Phi, psi and omega in degrees: 000130183270123173230168180300334182250025184305321181294344182252345186302312182298324179292317179298317180290328177296320178299314179298318180299315182291325175297319177298318179300319178295321181294318178300323182275355181072030184242029183270056176258174185298324180296315180288328176297316180294321177297321179297321179299321179287326179291323182277339176228071188289334183075191001287343179258144180282159178263328186240325189253186183285333178211155184293334181291319176293321180298319179294322180295321178295319177299318180300319179292323178290328175296319177300313179298321180294340177264008179081018181255158173284161176291159180292344180275354181208053190303324186274002183288139174257001182294142175289317180276129186230149176259134175261099188307315182298337180274347185255082180206017185247351183275148177293140180283323183290134178280326178244136184221146179269127182264180179292349177290347180299126182263004181055043189293160184287324183295327179048058180299327181295315181296319181291334182275342184278126181262005186240013178056037183265351184245132179219153176294135174259204180285317184232351178205172176289155183231137178255124178276110183297337180289332181259338184295131179259005176059036179283336177084003182296325180295319179296322179291327185280331186297121182289344181259359183062033186277350180252124185244153177265110181262077180283127182293141188300325179293319179295319181294327184283339185281121183278354186235013177065035183273352184255126175228188182221147177274187185293345179263359179091003179287140178293135177232136180256122176280105186291341176285340180254332186299130179258008174063024182292333177080006181295333180291334187300303183279350177276345177279116183284357179251004180062033185273354180235134179218183177231154177295143183237142187243029179294322181298316180295325178292316178300317180298320179295319178296315181295331179281357178084014179286155177278095183263119185243128178275146177234108187266128182299153175304332180292349183297322181292116182107343182295326187244021178101163186285351178269349181259097180276176175299326178295323179292321177296316179301316181299318180294320181293322177294324177298324180293323183139359176291145180284330184191175175216141177231138179280134184283353172303329174298320175296329175298318176300316181298313180297316181299319182296316182280322180292329180294329176293319177297316181300316182298318179294317180295320181298319179293329181272350184078022181263136179273146183223158174241157177285172188230019189266319183280115183293330177292323177294319177296318177297324178296316177299310186297318186269329187247341179222062187300326180293319178289329176299317182284323190259334190240349183277142175298142179270000179285143181284166178286163176303323178301311180294322180300314180291322178298315180293321177300314181293319182289335177281327184260341180226071185307139178088356181287159176250124184257135183231116178275136178240122181191189183265010193253131174279320185297336177301331179296323178286324178298319182297335182260007181287114182292344181277354180236089184290158176060029175280184179304141178285322180217158178229134174231148177270172180296322178296320178292321177299317180296323177296319178296319179296316180296329180293342176247010179057043179250138177233157175290138177223138177299146178228161180274339185298150174253141179214122176208125176242340183252163172284171177297333180291320177293323179295328183276004175302336187286345183250155180303129183093346184294320180295310181298320180296321179292320179297315179296322177301316179296321178296321179290323178296333177274354179082021182277148180276120180239022186304319184259006183295131180247123186241137177244121179262107181260109181245121183106147184302318182295317180295322178297317181295319178298313182297318181289328177295316177296322178296318179296323182279354182077021183244012180283122190278338187266176185271323186223150177241122168265111184254123174226118185288336178271128177302132181086354181094196184298329180297341177261018182300160185297338181247032174296152186273330180230181177288158180299325179296314179296317182295315182300318180295313181293322180297320181301320180293318182287317182290337179294341182270354182287147179282174188260030182301148178275156184295303185294325177293322180297321184289346177293345179274001185233148184281074184292346178274003183263351182208161183270144174255012178260149186304320183284351176076012187260307187279133177240121173221176184250153185279010184068000000 
């Protein structure tokens, strides 16, 4: 899969793999960490950076992230997404730049259009002073040759909420009050200067301590590793690593759909507009950028990840729950103190593969069949899947949804537009399904293959699922043993 940081992905995963190997052996001390930095960047010539010393420092920072720590440049940060300062120094600071297309013309339309005295003649072309430039773009519009270009940095361009800025040296800075932890900036940085905290070490320690560590695999898992790798095959590989068991989070999708559909029905009857509650980046966007809508319009039902974690903790006390999926923002959801009994840890597919390699485990096809969720729960991973499952539950209850108007917002920009209209009182539809990743979870920042490859493999795998109904399926589970509300207090049944 081609990403902006494709040339660095294998190196980043190699660092995680070696950190895991040290953790399994109980050798994750400072001496072995420093030795690892020299082994991965031996020199005398660097492989990726301008010098081997900078390369080693970047490796050291990635080792910190692999241990679940913040970088040394931002020690007190609680943000999941982190900037590695030594890796962030190659992008142009200026947002607007004059190219060789400049003809140094006599009319100087660019100079005449600038109201901030930021443009002056240079030796062979016009020059923009970044200290004075206000990035209004008027010069670019005025130039008859199109010689002035907007050089938007890829991390800034990828952020849907304007959380990325730069200091006076050009280093990327993340405004944690705005960041929704979506992680889209990570793979868009071609220098690998942005990463996320990883909790593989803590999972390994829990396994070594003999705790019952249970994996919870996201609905997006089916198709990530090809059409021959079923959920049963994933479960077998995870057990080989040391997990006690695995449960598909599509079952949590059934749980969420059943309870959220009750909320939708009540809101619809009252004429109240509502948003879904599954995408953590969307929830973070609501909480940080649309707090009033977060309080008044968001569903109080927990996400499928939290539903399965609470189910497991209610039925298998003392277990440690680990969510596996393509989502960076899930790591922040797991740490939300307002949502008790959520997943203890979250790992992405890339992190899972690093963990598997550290134990020399590979995925292998199996003959066993494994299914706990309905097809509706499995389809939570794609855009429209959540809303379709909720509507299915309403229909299973015999409710009339003839006039219900639903808006599917896929992608950060679309989510922001919909919420802005909702805030202004101009949103025309009844419900918003918000997913910050285009295409839904299968298009998450840590997907294992391209969306086209995943979609093809998923179609083959989902075609084998049986036709069980959502509400009928949930009768097989003790829904009266745990809460499906965010605060963890109220317990009711999905009918």
